[in-house]
PDB file of C-alpha atoms in Angstrom:
ATOM      1  CA  MET A 146      97.552  99.168 101.712  1.00  0.00           C
ATOM      2  CA  LEU A 147      97.805  96.440 104.309  1.00  0.00           C
ATOM      3  CA  LEU A 148      99.096  97.656 107.403  1.00  0.00           C
ATOM      4  CA  VAL A 149     100.463  94.751 109.476  1.00  0.00           C
ATOM      5  CA  ASN A 150     101.836  95.033 113.305  1.00  0.00           C
ATOM      6  CA  PRO A 151     103.733  94.145 114.784  1.00  0.00           C
ATOM      7  CA  ASN A 152     106.457  96.345 113.900  1.00  0.00           C
ATOM      8  CA  LYS A 153     108.622  99.314 116.077  1.00  0.00           C
ATOM      9  CA  GLY A 154     105.221 101.406 116.648  1.00  0.00           C
ATOM     10  CA  PHE A 155     105.658 103.851 113.630  1.00  0.00           C
ATOM     11  CA  GLY A 156     106.303 106.808 115.854  1.00  0.00           C
ATOM     12  CA  TRP A 157     104.644 110.459 115.484  1.00  0.00           C
ATOM     13  CA  HIS A 158     104.685 111.174 111.708  1.00  0.00           C
ATOM     14  CA  GLN A 159     102.330 112.757 109.390  1.00  0.00           C
ATOM     15  CA  ASP A 160     101.221 110.760 106.240  1.00  0.00           C
ATOM     16  CA  ASN A 161     102.737 112.077 102.989  1.00  0.00           C
ATOM     17  CA  GLN A 162     102.759 109.050 100.869  1.00  0.00           C
ATOM     18  CA  ASN A 163      98.919 110.058  99.662  1.00  0.00           C
ATOM     19  CA  GLY A 164      99.127 109.890  96.207  1.00  0.00           C
ATOM     20  CA  PRO A 165      99.435 112.660  93.409  1.00  0.00           C
ATOM     21  CA  ILE A 166      97.802 114.976  95.511  1.00  0.00           C
ATOM     22  CA  ASP A 167      98.578 118.128  97.743  1.00  0.00           C
ATOM     23  CA  PHE A 168      98.011 117.953 101.365  1.00  0.00           C
ATOM     24  CA  PRO A 169      94.513 120.068 101.257  1.00  0.00           C
ATOM     25  CA  TYR A 170      92.920 117.396  99.219  1.00  0.00           C
ATOM     26  CA  ALA A 171      93.878 114.318 101.037  1.00  0.00           C
ATOM     27  CA  LEU A 172      91.903 112.429 103.766  1.00  0.00           C
ATOM     28  CA  ARG A 173      93.263 109.674 105.064  1.00  0.00           C
ATOM     29  CA  TRP A 174      91.129 106.508 106.408  1.00  0.00           C
ATOM     30  CA  TRP A 175      91.905 103.480 108.192  1.00  0.00           C
ATOM     31  CA  VAL A 176      90.069 100.168 108.832  1.00  0.00           C
ATOM     32  CA  ALA A 177      90.779  97.611 111.495  1.00  0.00           C
ATOM     33  CA  MET A 178      90.787  94.224 110.401  1.00  0.00           C
ATOM     34  CA  ASP A 179      91.253  92.466 113.879  1.00  0.00           C
ATOM     35  CA  ARG A 180      90.706  93.553 117.297  1.00  0.00           C
ATOM     36  CA  CYS A 181      93.701  96.472 118.351  1.00  0.00           C
ATOM     37  CA  GLY A 182      94.598  98.245 121.215  1.00  0.00           C
ATOM     38  CA  GLN A 183      94.882  95.702 124.058  1.00  0.00           C
ATOM     39  CA  ASN A 184      96.782  97.652 126.482  1.00  0.00           C
ATOM     40  CA  ASP A 185      96.989 100.333 123.970  1.00  0.00           C
ATOM     41  CA  PHE A 186      99.690  98.621 121.829  1.00  0.00           C
ATOM     42  CA  GLY A 187      98.968  98.683 117.933  1.00  0.00           C
ATOM     43  CA  ALA A 188      96.123 101.452 118.310  1.00  0.00           C
ATOM     44  CA  PRO A 189      96.628 104.707 116.654  1.00  0.00           C
ATOM     45  CA  GLU A 190      97.162 108.247 118.301  1.00  0.00           C
ATOM     46  CA  TYR A 191      96.307 111.646 117.315  1.00  0.00           C
ATOM     47  CA  LEU A 192      97.888 114.884 118.452  1.00  0.00           C
ATOM     48  CA  LEU A 193      94.243 116.783 118.036  1.00  0.00           C
ATOM     49  CA  GLY A 194      94.338 119.732 116.141  1.00  0.00           C
ATOM     50  CA  SER A 195      97.902 119.358 114.682  1.00  0.00           C
ATOM     51  CA  HIS A 196      96.839 119.618 110.886  1.00  0.00           C
ATOM     52  CA  LYS A 197      96.791 123.205 111.619  1.00  0.00           C
ATOM     53  CA  ASN A 198     100.444 123.132 112.343  1.00  0.00           C
ATOM     54  CA  THR A 199     102.702 125.749 110.805  1.00  0.00           C
ATOM     55  CA  SER A 200     106.031 124.494 111.642  1.00  0.00           C
ATOM     56  CA  VAL A 201     106.040 120.612 109.711  1.00  0.00           C
ATOM     57  CA  ASP A 202     107.499 120.882 106.593  1.00  0.00           C
ATOM     58  CA  ASP A 203     105.262 119.235 103.927  1.00  0.00           C
ATOM     59  CA  LYS A 204     107.990 116.465 102.953  1.00  0.00           C
ATOM     60  CA  ALA A 205     108.584 115.426 106.491  1.00  0.00           C
ATOM     61  CA  VAL A 206     107.671 112.020 107.862  1.00  0.00           C
ATOM     62  CA  PHE A 207     108.671 111.494 111.336  1.00  0.00           C
ATOM     63  CA  VAL A 208     108.329 114.558 113.378  1.00  0.00           C
ATOM     64  CA  ASN A 209     109.373 115.660 117.158  1.00  0.00           C
ATOM     65  CA  ILE A 210     106.509 117.004 118.881  1.00  0.00           C
ATOM     66  CA  GLU A 211     108.501 119.233 121.000  1.00  0.00           C
ATOM     67  CA  ASP A 212     109.555 121.119 118.258  1.00  0.00           C
ATOM     68  CA  GLY A 213     108.093 124.169 116.298  1.00  0.00           C
ATOM     69  CA  ASP A 214     104.688 125.051 117.032  1.00  0.00           C
ATOM     70  CA  LEU A 215     103.457 121.398 117.777  1.00  0.00           C
ATOM     71  CA  PRO A 216     103.763 121.753 121.638  1.00  0.00           C
ATOM     72  CA  THR A 217     101.007 123.655 121.132  1.00  0.00           C
ATOM     73  CA  PHE A 218      98.962 121.009 120.419  1.00  0.00           C
ATOM     74  CA  THR A 219      98.359 119.461 123.688  1.00  0.00           C
ATOM     75  CA  ARG A 220      95.268 117.026 123.345  1.00  0.00           C
ATOM     76  CA  LYS A 221      95.773 113.544 122.247  1.00  0.00           C
ATOM     77  CA  THR A 222      93.166 110.930 121.970  1.00  0.00           C
ATOM     78  CA  LYS A 223      94.061 107.201 121.012  1.00  0.00           C
ATOM     79  CA  PHE A 224      91.289 105.464 119.401  1.00  0.00           C
ATOM     80  CA  ILE A 225      90.839 101.810 120.373  1.00  0.00           C
ATOM     81  CA  PRO A 226      89.327 100.228 116.957  1.00  0.00           C
ATOM     82  CA  GLU A 227      87.220  96.981 116.918  1.00  0.00           C
ATOM     83  CA  PRO A 228      87.434  95.006 113.853  1.00  0.00           C
ATOM     84  CA  GLY A 229      85.453  96.904 111.110  1.00  0.00           C
ATOM     85  CA  ASP A 230      85.695 100.546 112.773  1.00  0.00           C
ATOM     86  CA  LEU A 231      86.853 103.170 110.039  1.00  0.00           C
ATOM     87  CA  ILE A 232      89.071 106.238 111.021  1.00  0.00           C
ATOM     88  CA  ILE A 233      89.069 109.230 109.019  1.00  0.00           C
ATOM     89  CA  TRP A 234      91.833 112.087 109.425  1.00  0.00           C
ATOM     90  CA  ASP A 235      93.404 115.019 107.914  1.00  0.00           C
ATOM     91  CA  ALA A 236      96.590 113.812 106.083  1.00  0.00           C
ATOM     92  CA  ARG A 237      98.649 116.725 107.916  1.00  0.00           C
ATOM     93  CA  THR A 238      97.293 115.456 111.590  1.00  0.00           C
ATOM     94  CA  ILE A 239     100.420 114.224 113.333  1.00  0.00           C
ATOM     95  CA  HIS A 240      99.784 110.513 114.762  1.00  0.00           C
ATOM     96  CA  ARG A 241     101.669 107.606 115.938  1.00  0.00           C
ATOM     97  CA  ILE A 242     101.070 103.789 116.452  1.00  0.00           C
ATOM     98  CA  VAL A 243     101.614 103.025 120.280  1.00  0.00           C
ATOM     99  CA  SER A 244     103.926 100.109 120.656  1.00  0.00           C
ATOM    100  CA  PRO A 245     104.834  97.995 123.849  1.00  0.00           C
ATOM    101  CA  PRO A 246     107.913  98.785 125.778  1.00  0.00           C
ATOM    102  CA  GLY A 247     111.104  97.631 124.079  1.00  0.00           C
ATOM    103  CA  GLN A 248     108.988  97.531 121.068  1.00  0.00           C
ATOM    104  CA  CYS A 249     108.737  93.704 121.387  1.00  0.00           C
ATOM    105  CA  TRP A 250     105.254  92.318 120.791  1.00  0.00           C
ATOM    106  CA  GLN A 251     104.301  89.277 122.374  1.00  0.00           C
ATOM    107  CA  GLU A 252     103.270  86.472 120.145  1.00  0.00           C
ATOM    108  CA  GLY A 253      99.543  86.690 119.422  1.00  0.00           C
ATOM    109  CA  THR A 254      99.288  90.242 119.274  1.00  0.00           C
ATOM    110  CA  GLN A 255      99.674  90.680 115.651  1.00  0.00           C
ATOM    111  CA  ARG A 256      96.955  93.260 114.372  1.00  0.00           C
ATOM    112  CA  ARG A 257      95.942  94.001 110.560  1.00  0.00           C
ATOM    113  CA  ALA A 258      94.418  97.278 109.184  1.00  0.00           C
ATOM    114  CA  LEU A 259      93.749  98.780 105.798  1.00  0.00           C
ATOM    115  CA  GLY A 260      94.525 102.069 105.229  1.00  0.00           C
ATOM    116  CA  GLY A 261      94.462 104.806 102.267  1.00  0.00           C
ATOM    117  CA  THR A 262      93.547 107.674 100.755  1.00  0.00           C
ATOM    118  CA  VAL A 263      90.423 109.716  99.670  1.00  0.00           C
ATOM    119  CA  ALA A 264      90.624 112.990  97.479  1.00  0.00           C
ATOM    120  CA  LYS A 265      88.504 115.395  97.988  1.00  0.00           C
ATOM    121  CA  ASP A 266      86.404 117.139  95.599  1.00  0.00           C
ATOM    122  CA  GLY A 267      88.236 119.701  93.494  1.00  0.00           C
ATOM    123  CA  ALA A 268      91.624 117.545  93.340  1.00  0.00           C
ATOM    124  CA  ILE A 269      94.254 118.144  90.852  1.00  0.00           C
ATOM    125  CA  TYR A 270      97.061 115.885  89.645  1.00  0.00           C
ATOM    126  CA  LEU A 271     100.203 116.444  91.299  1.00  0.00           C
ATOM    127  CA  ASN A 272     103.575 114.756  90.705  1.00  0.00           C
ATOM    128  CA  LYS A 273     105.619 115.206  93.643  1.00  0.00           C
ATOM    129  CA  GLY A 274     108.408 113.238  92.533  1.00  0.00           C
ATOM    130  CA  GLY A 275     110.784 111.442  94.995  1.00  0.00           C
ATOM    131  CA  ALA A 276     109.559 108.721  97.202  1.00  0.00           C
ATOM    132  CA  SER A 277     106.229 109.983  96.623  1.00  0.00           C
ATOM    133  CA  GLY A 278     106.047 108.127  93.476  1.00  0.00           C
ATOM    134  CA  ILE A 279     105.391 104.844  95.448  1.00  0.00           C
ATOM    135  CA  SER A 280     101.838 105.970  95.304  1.00  0.00           C
ATOM    136  CA  ASP A 281     101.681 106.926  91.795  1.00  0.00           C
ATOM    137  CA  LEU A 282     102.911 103.875  89.756  1.00  0.00           C
ATOM    138  CA  ALA A 283      99.234 103.248  87.992  1.00  0.00           C
ATOM    139  CA  GLY A 284      99.710 103.583  84.183  1.00  0.00           C
ATOM    140  CA  HIS A 285      97.559 106.579  83.588  1.00  0.00           C
ATOM    141  CA  ASN A 286      98.672 109.593  81.340  1.00  0.00           C
ATOM    142  CA  LEU A 287      97.141 112.850  83.959  1.00  0.00           C
ATOM    143  CA  THR A 288     100.090 115.768  83.939  1.00  0.00           C
ATOM    144  CA  ASN A 289     100.137 118.256  86.447  1.00  0.00           C
ATOM    145  CA  GLY A 290      97.598 120.661  86.914  1.00  0.00           C
ATOM    146  CA  GLU A 291      94.793 118.644  85.434  1.00  0.00           C
ATOM    147  CA  LYS A 292      91.949 117.801  87.043  1.00  0.00           C
ATOM    148  CA  LEU A 293      92.042 114.288  89.264  1.00  0.00           C
ATOM    149  CA  ALA A 294      89.341 112.528  87.056  1.00  0.00           C
ATOM    150  CA  SER A 295      90.102 109.443  85.623  1.00  0.00           C
ATOM    151  CA  PRO A 296      89.300 105.649  85.638  1.00  0.00           C
ATOM    152  CA  TYR A 297      92.548 105.483  87.549  1.00  0.00           C
ATOM    153  CA  PHE A 298      91.010 107.915  90.386  1.00  0.00           C
ATOM    154  CA  PRO A 299      87.428 106.944  90.202  1.00  0.00           C
ATOM    155  CA  ARG A 300      84.838 108.944  91.492  1.00  0.00           C
ATOM    156  CA  ILE A 301      82.651 107.425  94.166  1.00  0.00           C
ATOM    157  CA  TYR A 302      80.789 110.125  95.969  1.00  0.00           C
ATOM    158  CA  PRO A 303      78.292 111.647  95.101  1.00  0.00           C
ATOM    159  CA  THR A 304      77.898 109.108  92.293  1.00  0.00           C
ATOM    160  CA  ARG A 305      79.977 107.116  90.620  1.00  0.00           C
ATOM    161  CA  ASP A 306      80.708 107.795  86.758  1.00  0.00           C
ATOM    162  CA  PRO A 307      79.497 105.462  84.426  1.00  0.00           C
ATOM    163  CA  GLU A 308      82.343 105.702  81.937  1.00  0.00           C
ATOM    164  CA  GLU A 309      85.081 105.133  84.716  1.00  0.00           C
ATOM    165  CA  GLU A 310      83.197 102.109  85.394  1.00  0.00           C
ATOM    166  CA  ALA A 311      83.291 100.970  81.824  1.00  0.00           C
ATOM    167  CA  VAL A 312      86.843 101.043  81.583  1.00  0.00           C
ATOM    168  CA  ARG A 313      87.493  99.478  84.769  1.00  0.00           C
ATOM    169  CA  SER A 314      85.074  96.586  84.151  1.00  0.00           C
ATOM    170  CA  LYS A 315      86.894  95.470  80.898  1.00  0.00           C
ATOM    171  CA  ARG A 316      89.894  95.182  82.791  1.00  0.00           C
ATOM    172  CA  GLU A 317      91.713  98.437  81.049  1.00  0.00           C
ATOM    173  CA  ILE A 318      93.709  99.642  84.244  1.00  0.00           C
ATOM    174  CA  ILE A 319      97.685  99.334  84.334  1.00  0.00           C
ATOM    175  CA  GLY A 320      97.864  98.896  88.214  1.00  0.00           C
ATOM    176  CA  ARG A 321     101.742  99.321  87.763  1.00  0.00           C
ATOM    177  CA  SER A 322     103.737 100.682  85.078  1.00  0.00           C
ATOM    178  CA  PRO A 323     106.883  98.892  84.273  1.00  0.00           C
ATOM    179  CA  LYS A 324     108.327 102.426  82.942  1.00  0.00           C
ATOM    180  CA  LYS A 325     107.262 104.327  86.553  1.00  0.00           C
ATOM    181  CA  ILE A 326     108.615 101.636  88.634  1.00  0.00           C
ATOM    182  CA  ALA A 327     111.939 101.914  86.937  1.00  0.00           C
ATOM    183  CA  GLU A 328     111.995 105.497  87.272  1.00  0.00           C
ATOM    184  CA  LEU A 329     111.278 105.317  90.647  1.00  0.00           C
ATOM    185  CA  ALA A 330     113.866 102.799  91.496  1.00  0.00           C
ATOM    186  CA  VAL A 331     116.765 104.928  90.142  1.00  0.00           C
ATOM    187  CA  THR A 332     115.195 107.734  92.245  1.00  0.00           C
ATOM    188  CA  LEU A 333     115.308 105.808  95.414  1.00  0.00           C
ATOM    189  CA  LEU A 334     118.787 104.658  94.915  1.00  0.00           C
ATOM    190  CA  SER A 335     119.955 107.684  94.153  1.00  0.00           C
ATOM    191  CA  ASN A 336     118.682 109.336  97.150  1.00  0.00           C
ATOM    192  CA  ALA A 337     118.670 106.045  99.505  1.00  0.00           C
ATOM    193  CA  GLY A 338     120.115 108.522 102.413  1.00  0.00           C
ATOM    194  CA  LYS A 339     116.767 110.894 102.619  1.00  0.00           C
ATOM    195  CA  TYR A 340     114.539 107.750 103.306  1.00  0.00           C
ATOM    196  CA  VAL A 341     116.825 105.490 106.083  1.00  0.00           C
ATOM    197  CA  SER A 342     113.965 106.727 108.585  1.00  0.00           C
ATOM    198  CA  PHE A 343     111.451 104.426 106.936  1.00  0.00           C
ATOM    199  CA  THR A 344     113.715 101.547 108.733  1.00  0.00           C
ATOM    200  CA  LYS A 345     112.339 102.893 112.214  1.00  0.00           C
ATOM    201  CA  VAL A 346     109.135 101.094 111.562  1.00  0.00           C
ATOM    202  CA  VAL A 347     111.111  97.470 111.209  1.00  0.00           C
ATOM    203  CA  GLY A 348     110.245  95.790 114.143  1.00  0.00           C
ATOM    204  CA  LYS A 349     111.098  92.729 116.143  1.00  0.00           C
ATOM    205  CA  LYS A 350     109.098  90.044 118.599  1.00  0.00           C
ATOM    206  CA  GLN A 351     110.313  88.392 121.638  1.00  0.00           C
TER     207      GLN A 351
END
């Protein structure tokens, strides 16, 4: 996905829109497209070691780093990426995007980044339901418990799969299934109250 600041800074959170896989198999990645981190604004900050926490629920998004066992993780590291820099982290690592005072961004400070998820070897398909369906709208027909092996989830390392490549080269991939989009819309509308926290990332400029 394409991530564009300015926004409200995206406070401390864990990534749980990682696709139809369980946390232990998810690696998150982030590539800067523009220089970011001027005055530290727009740079990601990580609570080191927090992927080992035992208090944050798998379904949680935003967290308070004073709650549960999070205060035991005291080391914070800010990476100030240059264009092309790649950051990889465990999906359960608590992190945030640093925002300016008052969450007001000056003109010309916009920055873009590409982000996504890589599934580790051994991952199985897991339909989590709810809002997580946002990251599982493709037209595949995998069911819970099946190995995550499909042209929709192509293997890229240590070798690529010729059969997967053949399907993709023929443009037989359905990137967005109308049926799945409709089902997700019903789910989001019926549970709108649960997802209101995502409005925290809608920002403003001077």
